[in-house]
PDB file of C-alpha atoms in Angstrom:
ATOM      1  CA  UNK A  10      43.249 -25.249  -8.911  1.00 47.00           C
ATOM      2  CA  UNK A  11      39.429 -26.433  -8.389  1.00 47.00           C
ATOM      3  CA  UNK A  12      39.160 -28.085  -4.618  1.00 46.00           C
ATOM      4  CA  UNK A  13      36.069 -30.729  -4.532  1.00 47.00           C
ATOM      5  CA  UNK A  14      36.040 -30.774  -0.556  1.00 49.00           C
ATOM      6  CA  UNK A  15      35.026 -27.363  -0.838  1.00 47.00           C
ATOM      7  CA  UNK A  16      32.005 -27.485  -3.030  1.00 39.00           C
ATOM      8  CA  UNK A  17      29.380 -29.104  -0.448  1.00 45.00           C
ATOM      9  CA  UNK A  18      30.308 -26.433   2.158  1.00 42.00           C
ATOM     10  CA  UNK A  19      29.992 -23.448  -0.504  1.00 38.00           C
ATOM     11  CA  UNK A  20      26.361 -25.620  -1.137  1.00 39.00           C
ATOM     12  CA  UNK A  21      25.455 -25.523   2.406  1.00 42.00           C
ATOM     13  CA  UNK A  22      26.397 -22.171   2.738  1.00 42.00           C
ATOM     14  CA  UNK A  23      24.451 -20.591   0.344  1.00 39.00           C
ATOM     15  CA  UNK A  24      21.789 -23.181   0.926  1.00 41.00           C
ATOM     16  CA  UNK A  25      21.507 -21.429   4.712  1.00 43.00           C
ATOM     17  CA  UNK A  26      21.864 -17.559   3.383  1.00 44.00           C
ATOM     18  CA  UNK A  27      19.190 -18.021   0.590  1.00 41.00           C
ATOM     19  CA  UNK A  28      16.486 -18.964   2.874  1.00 46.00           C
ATOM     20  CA  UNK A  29      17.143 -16.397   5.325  1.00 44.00           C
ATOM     21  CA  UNK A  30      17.169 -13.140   2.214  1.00 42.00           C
ATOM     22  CA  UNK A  31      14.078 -15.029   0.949  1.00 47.00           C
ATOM     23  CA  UNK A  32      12.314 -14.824   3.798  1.00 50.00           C
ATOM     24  CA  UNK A  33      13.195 -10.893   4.327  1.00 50.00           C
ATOM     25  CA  UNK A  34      12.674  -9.962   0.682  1.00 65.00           C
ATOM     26  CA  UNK A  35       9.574 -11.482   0.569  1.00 93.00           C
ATOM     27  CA  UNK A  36       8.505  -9.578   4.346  1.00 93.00           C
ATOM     28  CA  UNK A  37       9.494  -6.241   2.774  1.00 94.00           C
ATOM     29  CA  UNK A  38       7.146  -7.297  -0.637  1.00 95.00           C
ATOM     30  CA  UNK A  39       4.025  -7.848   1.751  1.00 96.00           C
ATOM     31  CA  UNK A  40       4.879  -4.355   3.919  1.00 96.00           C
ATOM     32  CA  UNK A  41       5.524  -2.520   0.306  1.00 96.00           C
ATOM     33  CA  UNK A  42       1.426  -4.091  -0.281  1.00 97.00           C
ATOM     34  CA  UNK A  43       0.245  -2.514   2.594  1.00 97.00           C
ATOM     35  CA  UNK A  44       1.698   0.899   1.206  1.00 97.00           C
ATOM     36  CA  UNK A  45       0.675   0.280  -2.187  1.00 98.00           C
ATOM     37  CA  UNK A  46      -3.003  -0.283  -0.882  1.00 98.00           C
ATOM     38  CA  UNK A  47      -2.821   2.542   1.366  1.00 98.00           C
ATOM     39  CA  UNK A  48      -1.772   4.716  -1.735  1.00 98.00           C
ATOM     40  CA  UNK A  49      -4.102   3.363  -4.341  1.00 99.00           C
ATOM     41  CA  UNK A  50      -7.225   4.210  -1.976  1.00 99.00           C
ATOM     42  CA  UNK A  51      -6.074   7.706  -1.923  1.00 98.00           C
ATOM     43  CA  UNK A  52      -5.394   7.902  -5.618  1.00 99.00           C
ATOM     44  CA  UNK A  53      -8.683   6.160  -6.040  1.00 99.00           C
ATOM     45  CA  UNK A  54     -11.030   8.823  -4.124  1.00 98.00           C
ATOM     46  CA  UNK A  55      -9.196  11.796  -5.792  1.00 99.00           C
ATOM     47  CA  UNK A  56      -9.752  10.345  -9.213  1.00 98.00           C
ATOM     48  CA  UNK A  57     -13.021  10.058  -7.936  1.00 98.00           C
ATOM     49  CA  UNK A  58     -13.749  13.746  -6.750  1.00 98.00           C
ATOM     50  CA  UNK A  59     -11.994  14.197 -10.145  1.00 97.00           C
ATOM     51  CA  UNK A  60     -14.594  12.709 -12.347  1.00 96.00           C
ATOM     52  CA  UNK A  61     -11.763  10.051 -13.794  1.00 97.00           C
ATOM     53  CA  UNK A  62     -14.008   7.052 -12.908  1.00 97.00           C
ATOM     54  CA  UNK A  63     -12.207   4.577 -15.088  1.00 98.00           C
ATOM     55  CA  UNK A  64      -8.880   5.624 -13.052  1.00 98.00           C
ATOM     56  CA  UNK A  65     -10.946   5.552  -9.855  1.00 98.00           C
ATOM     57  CA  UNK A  66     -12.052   1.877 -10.058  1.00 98.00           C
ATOM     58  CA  UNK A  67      -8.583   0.730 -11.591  1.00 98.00           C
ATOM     59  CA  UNK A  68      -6.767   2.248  -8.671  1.00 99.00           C
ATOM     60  CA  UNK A  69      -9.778   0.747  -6.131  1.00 99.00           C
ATOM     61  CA  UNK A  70      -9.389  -2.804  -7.654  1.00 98.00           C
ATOM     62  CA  UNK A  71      -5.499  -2.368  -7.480  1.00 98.00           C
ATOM     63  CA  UNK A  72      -5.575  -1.390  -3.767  1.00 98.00           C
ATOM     64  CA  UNK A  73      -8.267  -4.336  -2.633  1.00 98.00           C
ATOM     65  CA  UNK A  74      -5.903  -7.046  -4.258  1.00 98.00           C
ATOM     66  CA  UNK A  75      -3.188  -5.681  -2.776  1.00 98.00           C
ATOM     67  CA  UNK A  76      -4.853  -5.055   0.344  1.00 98.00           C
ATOM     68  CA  UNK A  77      -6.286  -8.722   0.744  1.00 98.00           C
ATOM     69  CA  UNK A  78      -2.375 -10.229  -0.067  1.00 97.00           C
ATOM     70  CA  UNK A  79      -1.065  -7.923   3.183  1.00 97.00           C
ATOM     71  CA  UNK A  80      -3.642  -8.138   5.596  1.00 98.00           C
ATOM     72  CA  UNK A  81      -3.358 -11.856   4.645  1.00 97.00           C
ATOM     73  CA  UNK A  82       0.488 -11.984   5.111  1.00 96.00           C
ATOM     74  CA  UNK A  83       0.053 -10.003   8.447  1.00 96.00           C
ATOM     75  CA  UNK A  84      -2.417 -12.622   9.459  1.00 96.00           C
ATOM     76  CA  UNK A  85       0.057 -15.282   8.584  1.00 95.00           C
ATOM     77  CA  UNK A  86       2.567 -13.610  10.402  1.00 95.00           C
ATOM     78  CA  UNK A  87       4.380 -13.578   7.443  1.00 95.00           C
ATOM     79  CA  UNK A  88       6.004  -9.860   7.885  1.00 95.00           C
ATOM     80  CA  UNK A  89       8.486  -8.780   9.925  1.00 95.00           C
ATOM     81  CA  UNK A  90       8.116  -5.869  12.613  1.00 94.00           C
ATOM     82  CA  UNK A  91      10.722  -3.393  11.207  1.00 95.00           C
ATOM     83  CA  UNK A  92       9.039  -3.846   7.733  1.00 94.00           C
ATOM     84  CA  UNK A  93       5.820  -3.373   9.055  1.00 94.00           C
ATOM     85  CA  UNK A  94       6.833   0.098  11.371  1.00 92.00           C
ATOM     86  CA  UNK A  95       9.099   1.214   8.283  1.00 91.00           C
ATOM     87  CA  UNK A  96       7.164   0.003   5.279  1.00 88.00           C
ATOM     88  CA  UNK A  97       3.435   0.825   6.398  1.00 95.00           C
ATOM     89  CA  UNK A  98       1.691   3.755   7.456  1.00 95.00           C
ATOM     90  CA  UNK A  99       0.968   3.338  11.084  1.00 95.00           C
ATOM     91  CA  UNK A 100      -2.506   4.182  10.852  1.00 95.00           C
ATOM     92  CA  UNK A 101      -2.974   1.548   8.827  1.00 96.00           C
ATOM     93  CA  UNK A 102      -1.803  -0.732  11.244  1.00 95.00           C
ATOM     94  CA  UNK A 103      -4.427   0.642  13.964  1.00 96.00           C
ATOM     95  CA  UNK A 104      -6.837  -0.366  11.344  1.00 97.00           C
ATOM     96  CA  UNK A 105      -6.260  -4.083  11.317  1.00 96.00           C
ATOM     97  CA  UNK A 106      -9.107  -5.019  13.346  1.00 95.00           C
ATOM     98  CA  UNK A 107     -11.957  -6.491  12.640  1.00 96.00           C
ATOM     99  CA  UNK A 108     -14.948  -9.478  12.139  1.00 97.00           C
ATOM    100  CA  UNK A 109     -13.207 -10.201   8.430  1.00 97.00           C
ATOM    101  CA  UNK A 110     -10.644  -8.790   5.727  1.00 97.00           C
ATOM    102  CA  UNK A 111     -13.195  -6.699   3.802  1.00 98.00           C
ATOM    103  CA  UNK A 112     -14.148  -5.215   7.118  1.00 98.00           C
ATOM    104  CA  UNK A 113     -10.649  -4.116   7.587  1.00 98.00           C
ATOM    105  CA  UNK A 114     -10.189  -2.865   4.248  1.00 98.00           C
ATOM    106  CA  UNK A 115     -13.491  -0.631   4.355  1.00 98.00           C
ATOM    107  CA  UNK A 116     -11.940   1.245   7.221  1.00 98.00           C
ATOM    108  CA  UNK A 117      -8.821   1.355   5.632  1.00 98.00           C
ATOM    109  CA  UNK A 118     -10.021   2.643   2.530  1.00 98.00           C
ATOM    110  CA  UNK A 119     -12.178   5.322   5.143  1.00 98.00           C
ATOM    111  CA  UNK A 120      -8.978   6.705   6.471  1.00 98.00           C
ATOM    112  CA  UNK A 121      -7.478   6.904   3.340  1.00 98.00           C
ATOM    113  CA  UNK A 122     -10.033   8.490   1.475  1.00 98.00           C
ATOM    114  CA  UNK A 123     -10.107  11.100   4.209  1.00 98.00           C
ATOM    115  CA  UNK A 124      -6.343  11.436   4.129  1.00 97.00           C
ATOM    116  CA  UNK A 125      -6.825  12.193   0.579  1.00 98.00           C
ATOM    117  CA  UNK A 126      -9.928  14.680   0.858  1.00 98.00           C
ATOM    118  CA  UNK A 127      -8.053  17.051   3.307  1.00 96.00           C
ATOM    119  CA  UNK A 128      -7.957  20.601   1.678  1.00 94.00           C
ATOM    120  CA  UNK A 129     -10.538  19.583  -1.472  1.00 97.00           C
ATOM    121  CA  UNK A 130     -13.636  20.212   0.110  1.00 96.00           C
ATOM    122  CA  UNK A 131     -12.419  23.321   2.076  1.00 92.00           C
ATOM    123  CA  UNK A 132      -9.659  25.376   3.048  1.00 90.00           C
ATOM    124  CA  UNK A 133      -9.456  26.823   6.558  1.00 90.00           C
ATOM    125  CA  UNK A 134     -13.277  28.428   6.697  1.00 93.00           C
ATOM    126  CA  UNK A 135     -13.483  28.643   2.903  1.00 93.00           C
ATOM    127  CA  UNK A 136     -15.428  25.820   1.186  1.00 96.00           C
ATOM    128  CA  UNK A 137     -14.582  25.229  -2.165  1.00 96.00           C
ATOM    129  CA  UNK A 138     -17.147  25.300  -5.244  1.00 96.00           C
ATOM    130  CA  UNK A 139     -17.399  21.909  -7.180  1.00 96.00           C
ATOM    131  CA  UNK A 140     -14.986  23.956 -10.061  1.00 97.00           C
ATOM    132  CA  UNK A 141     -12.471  24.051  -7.562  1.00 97.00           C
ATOM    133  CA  UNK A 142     -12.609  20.725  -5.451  1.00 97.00           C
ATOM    134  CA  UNK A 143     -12.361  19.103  -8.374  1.00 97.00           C
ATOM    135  CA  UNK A 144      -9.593  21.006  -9.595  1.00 97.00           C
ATOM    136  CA  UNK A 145      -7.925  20.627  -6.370  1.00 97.00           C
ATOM    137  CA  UNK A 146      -8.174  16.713  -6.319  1.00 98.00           C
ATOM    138  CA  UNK A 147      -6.720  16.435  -9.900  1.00 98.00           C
ATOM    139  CA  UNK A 148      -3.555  18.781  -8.883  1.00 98.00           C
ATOM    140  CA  UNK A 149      -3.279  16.249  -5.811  1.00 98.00           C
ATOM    141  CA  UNK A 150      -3.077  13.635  -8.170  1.00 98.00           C
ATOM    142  CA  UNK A 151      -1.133  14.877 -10.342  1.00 97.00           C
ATOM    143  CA  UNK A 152       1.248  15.525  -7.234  1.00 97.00           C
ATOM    144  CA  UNK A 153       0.794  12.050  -5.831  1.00 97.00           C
ATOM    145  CA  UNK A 154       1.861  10.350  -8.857  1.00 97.00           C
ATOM    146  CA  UNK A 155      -1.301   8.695  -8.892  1.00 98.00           C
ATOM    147  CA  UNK A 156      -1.020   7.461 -12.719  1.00 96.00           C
ATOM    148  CA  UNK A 157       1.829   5.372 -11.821  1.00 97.00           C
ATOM    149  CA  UNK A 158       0.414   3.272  -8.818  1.00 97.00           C
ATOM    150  CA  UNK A 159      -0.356  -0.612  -9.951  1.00 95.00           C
ATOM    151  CA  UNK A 160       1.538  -0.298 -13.521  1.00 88.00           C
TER     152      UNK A 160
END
């Protein structure tokens, strides 16, 4: 047996809940930008040092966009705390300062480029020949799962 009274409080209820996982699926979205930027701009500068330029600019382009939509959401206030300290690498959040956006994501990009160049150019007091940094930064790619990022 069906009871009518019911129905408008089984509304409002779900009416109230929706809103509020909304709102927190859509925080954790923008944080999982800011990590897919991050990522991309490190997959972008190995497929860089590995002469893959056509994967180089797709992952660069991938990582702007996605780099303008979170520094835009963080702007707007639009993430939560916990999704930005679990979601986003913190170094990335010392990077959020600047005159404008682009600003921000050049020295983003900076630190993640050099993130990504660790143990390519050298290792310990040994630099590498151009055979093996490039060799180096396609295993690291290969590693990082690169391929996959903005598919």
């Amino acid at each position: 047996m069906h009871k009518v009274g019911s129905l408008p409080v089984v509304v409002a209820a779900f009416s109230i809940l929706f809103p509020a996982t909304a709102v927190a699926e859509i925080s954790k979205d923008y944080s999982v930008m800011g990590r897919a930027a991050w990522s991309a701009f490190e997959c972008s500068s190995l497929a860089s040092k590995s002469n893959n330029l056509k994967e180089q600019e797709r992952l660069f382009l991938f990582g702007y966009k996605q780099g303008q939509k979170f520094i835009a959401a963080v702007k707007a206030e639009k993430i939560k705390k916990e999704d930005l300290s679990s979601g986003v690498p913190t170094v990335m959040l010392l990077l959020l300062q600047g005159p404008t956006p682009d600003f921000m994501l050049g020295r983003i990009f900076e630190s993640a480029q050099d993130s990504a160049l660790k143990g390519i150019y050298k290792v310990g007091e040994h630099f590498n020949s151009e055979e093996e940094q490039t060799s180096a930064a396609k295993d690291k790619f290969w590693k990082f799962n690169c391929q996959l990022i903005g598919k």
